[in-house]
JSON list of C-alpha atoms and ligand atoms in Angstrom, two decimals:
[
{"chain": "A", "resi": 13, "resn": "UNK", "atom": "CA", "xyz": [-7.19, -20.35, 11.79]},
{"chain": "A", "resi": 14, "resn": "UNK", "atom": "CA", "xyz": [-7.83, -19.87, 8.24]},
{"chain": "A", "resi": 15, "resn": "UNK", "atom": "CA", "xyz": [-6.27, -16.89, 7.56]},
{"chain": "A", "resi": 16, "resn": "UNK", "atom": "CA", "xyz": [-3.38, -18.19, 9.41]},
{"chain": "A", "resi": 17, "resn": "UNK", "atom": "CA", "xyz": [-3.22, -21.44, 7.19]},
{"chain": "A", "resi": 18, "resn": "UNK", "atom": "CA", "xyz": [-3.19, -18.74, 4.00]},
{"chain": "A", "resi": 19, "resn": "UNK", "atom": "CA", "xyz": [-0.24, -16.91, 5.93]},
{"chain": "A", "resi": 20, "resn": "UNK", "atom": "CA", "xyz": [1.54, -19.29, 6.23]},
{"chain": "A", "resi": 21, "resn": "UNK", "atom": "CA", "xyz": [1.17, -20.41, 2.76]},
{"chain": "A", "resi": 22, "resn": "UNK", "atom": "CA", "xyz": [2.03, -17.22, 1.21]},
{"chain": "A", "resi": 23, "resn": "UNK", "atom": "CA", "xyz": [5.05, -16.64, 3.33]},
{"chain": "A", "resi": 24, "resn": "UNK", "atom": "CA", "xyz": [6.38, -19.72, 2.08]},
{"chain": "A", "resi": 25, "resn": "UNK", "atom": "CA", "xyz": [5.88, -18.40, -1.43]},
{"chain": "A", "resi": 26, "resn": "UNK", "atom": "CA", "xyz": [7.44, -15.10, -0.28]},
{"chain": "A", "resi": 27, "resn": "UNK", "atom": "CA", "xyz": [10.40, -16.86, 1.30]},
{"chain": "A", "resi": 28, "resn": "UNK", "atom": "CA", "xyz": [10.76, -19.35, -2.07]},
{"chain": "A", "resi": 29, "resn": "UNK", "atom": "CA", "xyz": [10.62, -16.17, -4.33]},
{"chain": "A", "resi": 30, "resn": "UNK", "atom": "CA", "xyz": [13.24, -13.92, -2.12]},
{"chain": "A", "resi": 31, "resn": "UNK", "atom": "CA", "xyz": [15.34, -17.54, -2.26]},
{"chain": "A", "resi": 32, "resn": "UNK", "atom": "CA", "xyz": [15.32, -17.09, -6.46]},
{"chain": "A", "resi": 33, "resn": "UNK", "atom": "CA", "xyz": [16.32, -13.81, -6.65]},
{"chain": "A", "resi": 34, "resn": "UNK", "atom": "CA", "xyz": [18.45, -13.81, -3.87]},
{"chain": "A", "resi": 35, "resn": "UNK", "atom": "CA", "xyz": [16.52, -11.22, -1.52]},
{"chain": "A", "resi": 36, "resn": "UNK", "atom": "CA", "xyz": [16.06, -11.07, 2.33]},
{"chain": "A", "resi": 37, "resn": "UNK", "atom": "CA", "xyz": [12.56, -12.03, 2.83]},
{"chain": "A", "resi": 38, "resn": "UNK", "atom": "CA", "xyz": [12.23, -10.01, 6.04]},
{"chain": "A", "resi": 39, "resn": "UNK", "atom": "CA", "xyz": [12.67, -7.24, 3.44]},
{"chain": "A", "resi": 40, "resn": "UNK", "atom": "CA", "xyz": [8.83, -8.04, 2.52]},
{"chain": "A", "resi": 41, "resn": "UNK", "atom": "CA", "xyz": [6.03, -6.98, 4.71]},
{"chain": "A", "resi": 42, "resn": "UNK", "atom": "CA", "xyz": [2.41, -8.64, 3.77]},
{"chain": "A", "resi": 43, "resn": "UNK", "atom": "CA", "xyz": [-0.28, -6.26, 4.57]},
{"chain": "A", "resi": 44, "resn": "UNK", "atom": "CA", "xyz": [-3.77, -7.54, 4.57]},
{"chain": "A", "resi": 45, "resn": "UNK", "atom": "CA", "xyz": [-6.62, -5.82, 3.01]},
{"chain": "A", "resi": 46, "resn": "UNK", "atom": "CA", "xyz": [-9.73, -6.56, 5.25]},
{"chain": "A", "resi": 47, "resn": "UNK", "atom": "CA", "xyz": [-11.96, -4.37, 2.73]},
{"chain": "A", "resi": 48, "resn": "UNK", "atom": "CA", "xyz": [-14.53, -6.98, 2.33]},
{"chain": "A", "resi": 49, "resn": "UNK", "atom": "CA", "xyz": [-14.33, -8.66, 5.36]},
{"chain": "A", "resi": 50, "resn": "UNK", "atom": "CA", "xyz": [-15.77, -7.98, 9.04]},
{"chain": "A", "resi": 51, "resn": "UNK", "atom": "CA", "xyz": [-13.50, -6.54, 11.85]},
{"chain": "A", "resi": 52, "resn": "UNK", "atom": "CA", "xyz": [-13.86, -10.62, 13.44]},
{"chain": "A", "resi": 53, "resn": "UNK", "atom": "CA", "xyz": [-11.85, -11.98, 10.29]},
{"chain": "A", "resi": 54, "resn": "UNK", "atom": "CA", "xyz": [-9.68, -8.67, 10.51]},
{"chain": "A", "resi": 55, "resn": "UNK", "atom": "CA", "xyz": [-9.08, -9.78, 14.05]},
{"chain": "A", "resi": 56, "resn": "UNK", "atom": "CA", "xyz": [-8.32, -13.08, 13.06]},
{"chain": "A", "resi": 57, "resn": "UNK", "atom": "CA", "xyz": [-5.74, -11.79, 11.04]},
{"chain": "A", "resi": 58, "resn": "UNK", "atom": "CA", "xyz": [-4.12, -9.96, 14.03]},
{"chain": "A", "resi": 59, "resn": "UNK", "atom": "CA", "xyz": [-4.39, -13.18, 16.04]},
{"chain": "A", "resi": 60, "resn": "UNK", "atom": "CA", "xyz": [-2.38, -14.81, 12.99]},
{"chain": "A", "resi": 61, "resn": "UNK", "atom": "CA", "xyz": [0.73, -12.63, 13.65]},
{"chain": "A", "resi": 62, "resn": "UNK", "atom": "CA", "xyz": [-0.09, -9.35, 10.90]},
{"chain": "A", "resi": 63, "resn": "UNK", "atom": "CA", "xyz": [-0.05, -6.05, 12.53]},
{"chain": "A", "resi": 64, "resn": "UNK", "atom": "CA", "xyz": [-0.53, -4.24, 9.44]},
{"chain": "A", "resi": 65, "resn": "UNK", "atom": "CA", "xyz": [-4.16, -3.82, 7.74]},
{"chain": "A", "resi": 66, "resn": "UNK", "atom": "CA", "xyz": [-5.70, -1.87, 4.79]},
{"chain": "A", "resi": 67, "resn": "UNK", "atom": "CA", "xyz": [-8.63, -0.29, 4.20]},
{"chain": "A", "resi": 68, "resn": "UNK", "atom": "CA", "xyz": [-9.50, 1.41, 0.58]},
{"chain": "A", "resi": 69, "resn": "UNK", "atom": "CA", "xyz": [-12.64, 3.75, 2.07]},
{"chain": "A", "resi": 70, "resn": "UNK", "atom": "CA", "xyz": [-12.80, 5.92, 4.74]},
{"chain": "A", "resi": 71, "resn": "UNK", "atom": "CA", "xyz": [-15.99, 5.12, 6.46]},
{"chain": "A", "resi": 72, "resn": "UNK", "atom": "CA", "xyz": [-14.79, 0.68, 6.53]},
{"chain": "A", "resi": 73, "resn": "UNK", "atom": "CA", "xyz": [-11.45, 2.07, 7.91]},
{"chain": "A", "resi": 74, "resn": "UNK", "atom": "CA", "xyz": [-13.27, 4.62, 10.77]},
{"chain": "A", "resi": 75, "resn": "UNK", "atom": "CA", "xyz": [-15.12, 1.40, 11.88]},
{"chain": "A", "resi": 76, "resn": "UNK", "atom": "CA", "xyz": [-12.46, -1.07, 12.03]},
{"chain": "A", "resi": 77, "resn": "UNK", "atom": "CA", "xyz": [-10.00, 1.97, 13.79]},
{"chain": "A", "resi": 78, "resn": "UNK", "atom": "CA", "xyz": [-12.52, 1.97, 16.37]},
{"chain": "A", "resi": 79, "resn": "UNK", "atom": "CA", "xyz": [-13.06, -1.83, 16.88]},
{"chain": "A", "resi": 80, "resn": "UNK", "atom": "CA", "xyz": [-9.85, -2.90, 16.62]},
{"chain": "A", "resi": 81, "resn": "UNK", "atom": "CA", "xyz": [-8.23, 0.22, 18.35]},
{"chain": "A", "resi": 82, "resn": "UNK", "atom": "CA", "xyz": [-7.31, -2.25, 21.34]},
{"chain": "A", "resi": 83, "resn": "UNK", "atom": "CA", "xyz": [-4.86, -4.68, 18.91]},
{"chain": "A", "resi": 84, "resn": "UNK", "atom": "CA", "xyz": [-3.16, -1.44, 17.98]},
{"chain": "A", "resi": 85, "resn": "UNK", "atom": "CA", "xyz": [-2.57, -2.45, 14.34]},
{"chain": "A", "resi": 86, "resn": "UNK", "atom": "CA", "xyz": [-0.78, -0.63, 11.82]},
{"chain": "A", "resi": 87, "resn": "UNK", "atom": "CA", "xyz": [-2.79, 0.94, 9.39]},
{"chain": "A", "resi": 88, "resn": "UNK", "atom": "CA", "xyz": [-2.66, 1.46, 6.15]},
{"chain": "A", "resi": 89, "resn": "UNK", "atom": "CA", "xyz": [-5.02, 3.75, 3.86]},
{"chain": "A", "resi": 90, "resn": "UNK", "atom": "CA", "xyz": [-4.84, 2.52, -0.02]},
{"chain": "A", "resi": 91, "resn": "UNK", "atom": "CA", "xyz": [-7.69, 3.94, -1.63]},
{"chain": "A", "resi": 92, "resn": "UNK", "atom": "CA", "xyz": [-8.69, 7.05, -3.40]},
{"chain": "A", "resi": 93, "resn": "UNK", "atom": "CA", "xyz": [-8.60, 9.87, -0.78]},
{"chain": "A", "resi": 94, "resn": "UNK", "atom": "CA", "xyz": [-11.06, 12.60, -1.58]},
{"chain": "A", "resi": 95, "resn": "UNK", "atom": "CA", "xyz": [-9.80, 15.68, -0.19]},
{"chain": "A", "resi": 96, "resn": "UNK", "atom": "CA", "xyz": [-12.67, 16.85, 2.20]},
{"chain": "A", "resi": 97, "resn": "UNK", "atom": "CA", "xyz": [-11.81, 13.13, 4.14]},
{"chain": "A", "resi": 98, "resn": "UNK", "atom": "CA", "xyz": [-8.62, 14.21, 5.17]},
{"chain": "A", "resi": 99, "resn": "UNK", "atom": "CA", "xyz": [-9.35, 15.97, 8.52]},
{"chain": "A", "resi": 100, "resn": "UNK", "atom": "CA", "xyz": [-11.08, 12.93, 9.75]},
{"chain": "A", "resi": 101, "resn": "UNK", "atom": "CA", "xyz": [-8.86, 10.62, 8.89]},
{"chain": "A", "resi": 102, "resn": "UNK", "atom": "CA", "xyz": [-4.95, 11.75, 8.29]},
{"chain": "A", "resi": 103, "resn": "UNK", "atom": "CA", "xyz": [-4.07, 11.48, 11.95]},
{"chain": "A", "resi": 104, "resn": "UNK", "atom": "CA", "xyz": [-5.27, 8.06, 12.44]},
{"chain": "A", "resi": 105, "resn": "UNK", "atom": "CA", "xyz": [-3.19, 6.34, 9.95]},
{"chain": "A", "resi": 106, "resn": "UNK", "atom": "CA", "xyz": [0.24, 5.19, 9.77]},
{"chain": "A", "resi": 107, "resn": "UNK", "atom": "CA", "xyz": [0.32, 4.75, 6.05]},
{"chain": "A", "resi": 108, "resn": "UNK", "atom": "CA", "xyz": [-1.07, 6.33, 2.77]},
{"chain": "A", "resi": 109, "resn": "UNK", "atom": "CA", "xyz": [-0.23, 4.54, -0.37]},
{"chain": "A", "resi": 110, "resn": "UNK", "atom": "CA", "xyz": [-2.68, 6.96, -2.63]},
{"chain": "A", "resi": 111, "resn": "UNK", "atom": "CA", "xyz": [-0.57, 10.25, -2.84]},
{"chain": "A", "resi": 112, "resn": "UNK", "atom": "CA", "xyz": [-2.04, 10.98, -6.52]},
{"chain": "A", "resi": 113, "resn": "UNK", "atom": "CA", "xyz": [-2.45, 15.00, -6.89]},
{"chain": "A", "resi": 114, "resn": "UNK", "atom": "CA", "xyz": [-1.08, 18.35, -5.22]},
{"chain": "A", "resi": 115, "resn": "UNK", "atom": "CA", "xyz": [-4.65, 19.60, -4.13]},
{"chain": "A", "resi": 116, "resn": "UNK", "atom": "CA", "xyz": [-4.19, 16.08, -1.55]},
{"chain": "A", "resi": 117, "resn": "UNK", "atom": "CA", "xyz": [-0.57, 17.28, -0.78]},
{"chain": "A", "resi": 118, "resn": "UNK", "atom": "CA", "xyz": [-2.19, 20.63, 0.39]},
{"chain": "A", "resi": 119, "resn": "UNK", "atom": "CA", "xyz": [-4.82, 19.69, 1.98]},
{"chain": "A", "resi": 120, "resn": "UNK", "atom": "CA", "xyz": [-2.66, 16.87, 4.30]},
{"chain": "A", "resi": 121, "resn": "UNK", "atom": "CA", "xyz": [0.19, 19.87, 4.74]},
{"chain": "A", "resi": 122, "resn": "UNK", "atom": "CA", "xyz": [-2.88, 21.92, 6.47]},
{"chain": "A", "resi": 123, "resn": "UNK", "atom": "CA", "xyz": [-4.64, 19.27, 8.39]},
{"chain": "A", "resi": 124, "resn": "UNK", "atom": "CA", "xyz": [-2.15, 16.63, 10.03]},
{"chain": "A", "resi": 125, "resn": "UNK", "atom": "CA", "xyz": [-0.92, 16.62, 12.97]},
{"chain": "A", "resi": 126, "resn": "UNK", "atom": "CA", "xyz": [2.65, 14.70, 12.41]},
{"chain": "A", "resi": 127, "resn": "UNK", "atom": "CA", "xyz": [4.68, 13.88, 9.10]},
{"chain": "A", "resi": 128, "resn": "UNK", "atom": "CA", "xyz": [2.48, 11.31, 7.29]},
{"chain": "A", "resi": 129, "resn": "UNK", "atom": "CA", "xyz": [4.27, 8.75, 5.96]},
{"chain": "A", "resi": 130, "resn": "UNK", "atom": "CA", "xyz": [3.17, 8.48, 1.87]},
{"chain": "A", "resi": 131, "resn": "UNK", "atom": "CA", "xyz": [3.63, 6.38, -0.77]},
{"chain": "A", "resi": 132, "resn": "UNK", "atom": "CA", "xyz": [2.97, 8.17, -4.60]},
{"chain": "A", "resi": 133, "resn": "UNK", "atom": "CA", "xyz": [0.29, 6.40, -6.93]},
{"chain": "A", "resi": 134, "resn": "UNK", "atom": "CA", "xyz": [1.52, 5.53, -9.72]},
{"chain": "A", "resi": 135, "resn": "UNK", "atom": "CA", "xyz": [-0.61, 4.36, -12.71]},
{"chain": "A", "resi": 136, "resn": "UNK", "atom": "CA", "xyz": [1.97, 2.79, -14.66]},
{"chain": "A", "resi": 137, "resn": "UNK", "atom": "CA", "xyz": [-0.21, 1.26, -16.96]},
{"chain": "A", "resi": 138, "resn": "UNK", "atom": "CA", "xyz": [-2.16, 4.53, -17.95]},
{"chain": "A", "resi": 139, "resn": "UNK", "atom": "CA", "xyz": [-5.21, 2.28, -17.82]},
{"chain": "A", "resi": 140, "resn": "UNK", "atom": "CA", "xyz": [-8.35, 5.16, -17.32]},
{"chain": "A", "resi": 141, "resn": "UNK", "atom": "CA", "xyz": [-9.80, 3.68, -14.84]},
{"chain": "A", "resi": 142, "resn": "UNK", "atom": "CA", "xyz": [-7.22, 4.26, -12.27]},
{"chain": "A", "resi": 143, "resn": "UNK", "atom": "CA", "xyz": [-5.71, 6.73, -10.21]},
{"chain": "A", "resi": 144, "resn": "UNK", "atom": "CA", "xyz": [-2.41, 8.05, -10.03]},
{"chain": "A", "resi": 145, "resn": "UNK", "atom": "CA", "xyz": [0.31, 9.89, -11.86]},
{"chain": "A", "resi": 146, "resn": "UNK", "atom": "CA", "xyz": [1.66, 8.28, -14.61]},
{"chain": "A", "resi": 147, "resn": "UNK", "atom": "CA", "xyz": [5.51, 8.05, -14.78]},
{"chain": "A", "resi": 148, "resn": "UNK", "atom": "CA", "xyz": [6.62, 11.02, -15.97]},
{"chain": "A", "resi": 149, "resn": "UNK", "atom": "CA", "xyz": [4.46, 12.68, -13.90]},
{"chain": "A", "resi": 150, "resn": "UNK", "atom": "CA", "xyz": [6.16, 11.20, -10.59]},
{"chain": "A", "resi": 151, "resn": "UNK", "atom": "CA", "xyz": [9.28, 13.33, -10.31]},
{"chain": "A", "resi": 152, "resn": "UNK", "atom": "CA", "xyz": [8.32, 17.11, -10.95]},
{"chain": "A", "resi": 153, "resn": "UNK", "atom": "CA", "xyz": [5.50, 16.05, -8.49]},
{"chain": "A", "resi": 154, "resn": "UNK", "atom": "CA", "xyz": [8.02, 15.66, -5.52]},
{"chain": "A", "resi": 155, "resn": "UNK", "atom": "CA", "xyz": [9.83, 18.56, -6.75]},
{"chain": "A", "resi": 156, "resn": "UNK", "atom": "CA", "xyz": [6.72, 20.84, -6.51]},
{"chain": "A", "resi": 157, "resn": "UNK", "atom": "CA", "xyz": [6.14, 19.36, -2.39]},
{"chain": "A", "resi": 158, "resn": "UNK", "atom": "CA", "xyz": [10.06, 19.35, -1.63]},
{"chain": "A", "resi": 159, "resn": "UNK", "atom": "CA", "xyz": [9.57, 21.80, 1.13]},
{"chain": "A", "resi": 160, "resn": "UNK", "atom": "CA", "xyz": [6.14, 20.43, 2.58]},
{"chain": "A", "resi": 161, "resn": "UNK", "atom": "CA", "xyz": [6.69, 19.84, 6.33]},
{"chain": "A", "resi": 162, "resn": "UNK", "atom": "CA", "xyz": [4.05, 17.38, 7.14]},
{"chain": "A", "resi": 163, "resn": "UNK", "atom": "CA", "xyz": [5.12, 14.60, 3.88]},
{"chain": "A", "resi": 164, "resn": "UNK", "atom": "CA", "xyz": [7.47, 12.14, 3.57]},
{"chain": "A", "resi": 165, "resn": "UNK", "atom": "CA", "xyz": [7.49, 10.08, 0.62]},
{"chain": "A", "resi": 166, "resn": "UNK", "atom": "CA", "xyz": [8.43, 6.82, 1.68]},
{"chain": "A", "resi": 167, "resn": "UNK", "atom": "CA", "xyz": [8.36, 4.97, -1.79]},
{"chain": "A", "resi": 168, "resn": "UNK", "atom": "CA", "xyz": [6.36, 4.01, -4.64]},
{"chain": "A", "resi": 169, "resn": "UNK", "atom": "CA", "xyz": [2.89, 2.20, -5.06]},
{"chain": "A", "resi": 170, "resn": "UNK", "atom": "CA", "xyz": [0.82, 0.90, -8.12]},
{"chain": "A", "resi": 171, "resn": "UNK", "atom": "CA", "xyz": [-1.98, -1.73, -9.00]},
{"chain": "A", "resi": 172, "resn": "UNK", "atom": "CA", "xyz": [-1.00, -4.11, -11.87]},
{"chain": "A", "resi": 173, "resn": "UNK", "atom": "CA", "xyz": [-3.07, -4.66, -14.54]},
{"chain": "A", "resi": 174, "resn": "UNK", "atom": "CA", "xyz": [-5.75, -7.51, -13.97]},
{"chain": "A", "resi": 175, "resn": "UNK", "atom": "CA", "xyz": [-4.16, -10.09, -15.66]},
{"chain": "A", "resi": 176, "resn": "UNK", "atom": "CA", "xyz": [-2.33, -13.51, -15.80]},
{"chain": "A", "resi": 177, "resn": "UNK", "atom": "CA", "xyz": [0.45, -12.64, -18.16]},
{"chain": "A", "resi": 178, "resn": "UNK", "atom": "CA", "xyz": [3.02, -12.36, -16.29]},
{"chain": "A", "resi": 179, "resn": "UNK", "atom": "CA", "xyz": [5.24, -10.03, -19.16]},
{"chain": "A", "resi": 180, "resn": "UNK", "atom": "CA", "xyz": [2.69, -7.66, -18.68]},
{"chain": "A", "resi": 181, "resn": "UNK", "atom": "CA", "xyz": [2.71, -7.72, -14.61]},
{"chain": "A", "resi": 182, "resn": "UNK", "atom": "CA", "xyz": [6.86, -7.31, -14.83]},
{"chain": "A", "resi": 183, "resn": "UNK", "atom": "CA", "xyz": [7.35, -4.67, -16.88]},
{"chain": "A", "resi": 184, "resn": "UNK", "atom": "CA", "xyz": [4.66, -2.54, -14.62]},
{"chain": "A", "resi": 185, "resn": "UNK", "atom": "CA", "xyz": [6.91, -3.90, -11.23]},
{"chain": "A", "resi": 186, "resn": "UNK", "atom": "CA", "xyz": [10.17, -3.24, -12.96]},
{"chain": "A", "resi": 187, "resn": "UNK", "atom": "CA", "xyz": [9.24, 0.33, -14.03]},
{"chain": "A", "resi": 188, "resn": "UNK", "atom": "CA", "xyz": [7.70, 0.93, -10.40]},
{"chain": "A", "resi": 189, "resn": "UNK", "atom": "CA", "xyz": [11.32, 0.06, -9.23]},
{"chain": "A", "resi": 190, "resn": "UNK", "atom": "CA", "xyz": [13.54, 2.18, -11.88]},
{"chain": "A", "resi": 191, "resn": "UNK", "atom": "CA", "xyz": [11.19, 4.71, -10.90]},
{"chain": "A", "resi": 192, "resn": "UNK", "atom": "CA", "xyz": [12.27, 4.23, -7.57]},
{"chain": "A", "resi": 193, "resn": "UNK", "atom": "CA", "xyz": [15.51, 4.32, -7.54]},
{"chain": "A", "resi": 194, "resn": "UNK", "atom": "CA", "xyz": [15.17, 7.64, -9.97]},
{"chain": "A", "resi": 195, "resn": "UNK", "atom": "CA", "xyz": [13.68, 9.50, -6.96]},
{"chain": "A", "resi": 196, "resn": "UNK", "atom": "CA", "xyz": [16.39, 7.94, -4.79]},
{"chain": "A", "resi": 197, "resn": "UNK", "atom": "CA", "xyz": [19.11, 9.17, -6.97]},
{"chain": "A", "resi": 198, "resn": "UNK", "atom": "CA", "xyz": [17.46, 12.61, -6.52]},
{"chain": "A", "resi": 199, "resn": "UNK", "atom": "CA", "xyz": [18.68, 12.67, -2.49]},
{"chain": "A", "resi": 200, "resn": "UNK", "atom": "CA", "xyz": [15.40, 15.00, -1.26]},
{"chain": "A", "resi": 201, "resn": "UNK", "atom": "CA", "xyz": [15.16, 14.99, 2.24]},
{"chain": "A", "resi": 202, "resn": "UNK", "atom": "CA", "xyz": [11.28, 14.91, 1.81]},
{"chain": "A", "resi": 203, "resn": "UNK", "atom": "CA", "xyz": [11.54, 11.63, -0.51]},
{"chain": "A", "resi": 204, "resn": "UNK", "atom": "CA", "xyz": [14.00, 8.49, 0.86]},
{"chain": "A", "resi": 205, "resn": "UNK", "atom": "CA", "xyz": [11.25, 6.57, -1.19]},
{"chain": "A", "resi": 206, "resn": "UNK", "atom": "CA", "xyz": [12.61, 3.01, 0.11]},
{"chain": "A", "resi": 207, "resn": "UNK", "atom": "CA", "xyz": [9.52, 1.12, -0.08]},
{"chain": "A", "resi": 208, "resn": "UNK", "atom": "CA", "xyz": [8.04, -0.22, -3.02]},
{"chain": "A", "resi": 209, "resn": "UNK", "atom": "CA", "xyz": [4.10, -1.06, -2.20]},
{"chain": "A", "resi": 210, "resn": "UNK", "atom": "CA", "xyz": [3.00, -3.38, -5.01]},
{"chain": "A", "resi": 211, "resn": "UNK", "atom": "CA", "xyz": [1.64, -7.12, -5.57]},
{"chain": "A", "resi": 212, "resn": "UNK", "atom": "CA", "xyz": [-2.13, -8.29, -4.86]},
{"chain": "A", "resi": 213, "resn": "UNK", "atom": "CA", "xyz": [-3.64, -11.82, -4.34]},
{"chain": "A", "resi": 214, "resn": "UNK", "atom": "CA", "xyz": [-3.04, -11.94, -8.25]},
{"chain": "A", "resi": 215, "resn": "UNK", "atom": "CA", "xyz": [0.21, -10.98, -8.82]},
{"chain": "A", "resi": 216, "resn": "UNK", "atom": "CA", "xyz": [2.84, -10.99, -4.99]},
{"chain": "A", "resi": 217, "resn": "UNK", "atom": "CA", "xyz": [5.34, -13.80, -6.09]},
{"chain": "A", "resi": 218, "resn": "UNK", "atom": "CA", "xyz": [5.85, -11.72, -9.51]},
{"chain": "A", "resi": 219, "resn": "UNK", "atom": "CA", "xyz": [5.86, -8.20, -7.24]},
{"chain": "A", "resi": 220, "resn": "UNK", "atom": "CA", "xyz": [8.60, -9.96, -4.76]},
{"chain": "A", "resi": 221, "resn": "UNK", "atom": "CA", "xyz": [10.73, -11.10, -7.91]},
{"chain": "A", "resi": 222, "resn": "UNK", "atom": "CA", "xyz": [10.78, -7.46, -8.55]},
{"chain": "A", "resi": 223, "resn": "UNK", "atom": "CA", "xyz": [11.59, -5.66, -5.43]},
{"chain": "A", "resi": 224, "resn": "UNK", "atom": "CA", "xyz": [8.23, -5.14, -3.39]},
{"chain": "A", "resi": 225, "resn": "UNK", "atom": "CA", "xyz": [9.10, -4.44, -0.37]},
{"chain": "A", "resi": 226, "resn": "UNK", "atom": "CA", "xyz": [5.11, -4.36, 1.41]},
{"chain": "A", "resi": 227, "resn": "UNK", "atom": "CA", "xyz": [2.62, -6.30, -0.24]},
{"chain": "A", "resi": 228, "resn": "UNK", "atom": "CA", "xyz": [-1.41, -5.50, -0.17]},
{"chain": "A", "resi": 229, "resn": "UNK", "atom": "CA", "xyz": [-3.24, -8.82, 0.05]},
{"chain": "A", "resi": 230, "resn": "UNK", "atom": "CA", "xyz": [-7.22, -9.05, 0.38]},
{"chain": "A", "resi": 231, "resn": "UNK", "atom": "CA", "xyz": [-8.77, -12.10, -1.22]},
{"chain": "A", "resi": 232, "resn": "UNK", "atom": "CA", "xyz": [-5.52, -14.93, -1.16]},
{"chain": "A", "resi": 233, "resn": "UNK", "atom": "CA", "xyz": [-5.14, -14.37, 2.59]},
{"chain": "A", "resi": 234, "resn": "UNK", "atom": "CA", "xyz": [-8.56, -13.18, 4.86]},
{"chain": "A", "resi": 235, "resn": "UNK", "atom": "CA", "xyz": [-11.08, -13.87, 2.20]},
{"chain": "A", "resi": 236, "resn": "UNK", "atom": "CA", "xyz": [-13.36, -12.16, 0.14]},
{"chain": "A", "resi": 237, "resn": "UNK", "atom": "CA", "xyz": [-17.33, -10.72, 1.05]},
{"chain": "A", "resi": 238, "resn": "UNK", "atom": "CA", "xyz": [-17.49, -13.31, 4.16]},
{"chain": "A", "resi": 239, "resn": "UNK", "atom": "CA", "xyz": [-17.12, -16.51, 2.03]},
{"chain": "A", "resi": 240, "resn": "UNK", "atom": "CA", "xyz": [-15.17, -18.70, 3.76]},
{"chain": "A", "resi": 241, "resn": "UNK", "atom": "CA", "xyz": [-11.24, -18.33, 3.25]},
{"chain": "B", "resi": 315, "resn": "PLP", "atom": "C1", "xyz": [-8.84, -4.35, -3.07]},
{"chain": "B", "resi": 315, "resn": "PLP", "atom": "C2", "xyz": [-7.17, -3.52, -2.73]},
{"chain": "B", "resi": 315, "resn": "PLP", "atom": "C3", "xyz": [-6.14, -5.03, -2.71]},
{"chain": "B", "resi": 315, "resn": "PLP", "atom": "C4", "xyz": [-6.28, -6.31, -2.88]},
{"chain": "B", "resi": 315, "resn": "PLP", "atom": "O1", "xyz": [-6.86, -7.04, -3.58]},
{"chain": "B", "resi": 315, "resn": "PLP", "atom": "P1", "xyz": [-6.49, -8.56, -3.70]},
{"chain": "B", "resi": 315, "resn": "PLP", "atom": "O2", "xyz": [-6.82, -8.71, -5.05]},
{"chain": "B", "resi": 315, "resn": "PLP", "atom": "O3", "xyz": [-8.27, -9.07, -2.95]},
{"chain": "B", "resi": 315, "resn": "PLP", "atom": "O4", "xyz": [-5.66, -9.07, -2.81]},
{"chain": "B", "resi": 315, "resn": "PLP", "atom": "C5", "xyz": [-4.79, -4.15, -2.50]},
{"chain": "B", "resi": 315, "resn": "PLP", "atom": "N1", "xyz": [-4.37, -3.23, -3.42]},
{"chain": "B", "resi": 315, "resn": "PLP", "atom": "C6", "xyz": [-5.53, -2.07, -3.59]},
{"chain": "B", "resi": 315, "resn": "PLP", "atom": "C7", "xyz": [-5.28, -0.96, -3.45]},
{"chain": "B", "resi": 315, "resn": "PLP", "atom": "C8", "xyz": [-6.62, -2.79, -3.39]},
{"chain": "B", "resi": 315, "resn": "PLP", "atom": "O5", "xyz": [-7.81, -1.80, -3.44]}
]
């Protein structure tokens, strides 16, 4: 019930943000990030009508994948993926939001049974603590994997700086959107690149205003570390 209430509020905010910038709210997908919470809470999210779930480490993902099998959620992997973990998770996920290096792309190409929908993770703010390619590295990277058969670049992903400063958030999201448009201009079959995975609990309204199509929301939606939501 509590997840349902949170979802109602978040959806209302998304709709308002879309109205403000003249977007269709149906273009925006809410992904529930369940990494802090139990499988029970994840089930509650599914019950509230959320089909998209995300985890950021392989063990947590595999545990919930097994428990929630019958609910058939769409699974997003949003954390750094170690190359040696690829073979255990790659055929169980629907989207990988954290493609950030050639060695990972090579391993996916080798191990995956199907084409994997990937986002390239971009470190727009160039914080040392964050993974991801720099803005300048993205197009050369895509060109270097253009003949890969098991990878589809469906979009770009970023984690904005943790700040309340609206200008730096907007700058970050706007930069990712411009880069997405540049990738589309290349018209490479491997990279339709329509999606923008950006916006978390702290900044999803601004992300929507700046063009996000996939929001990754944990704390504000399903709560944190089993505290009440
Ligand atoms: C944890 C996490 C989120 C969700 O964070 P909240 O602030 O709890 O909404 C989104 N994206 C990534 C990559 C994360 O690791």
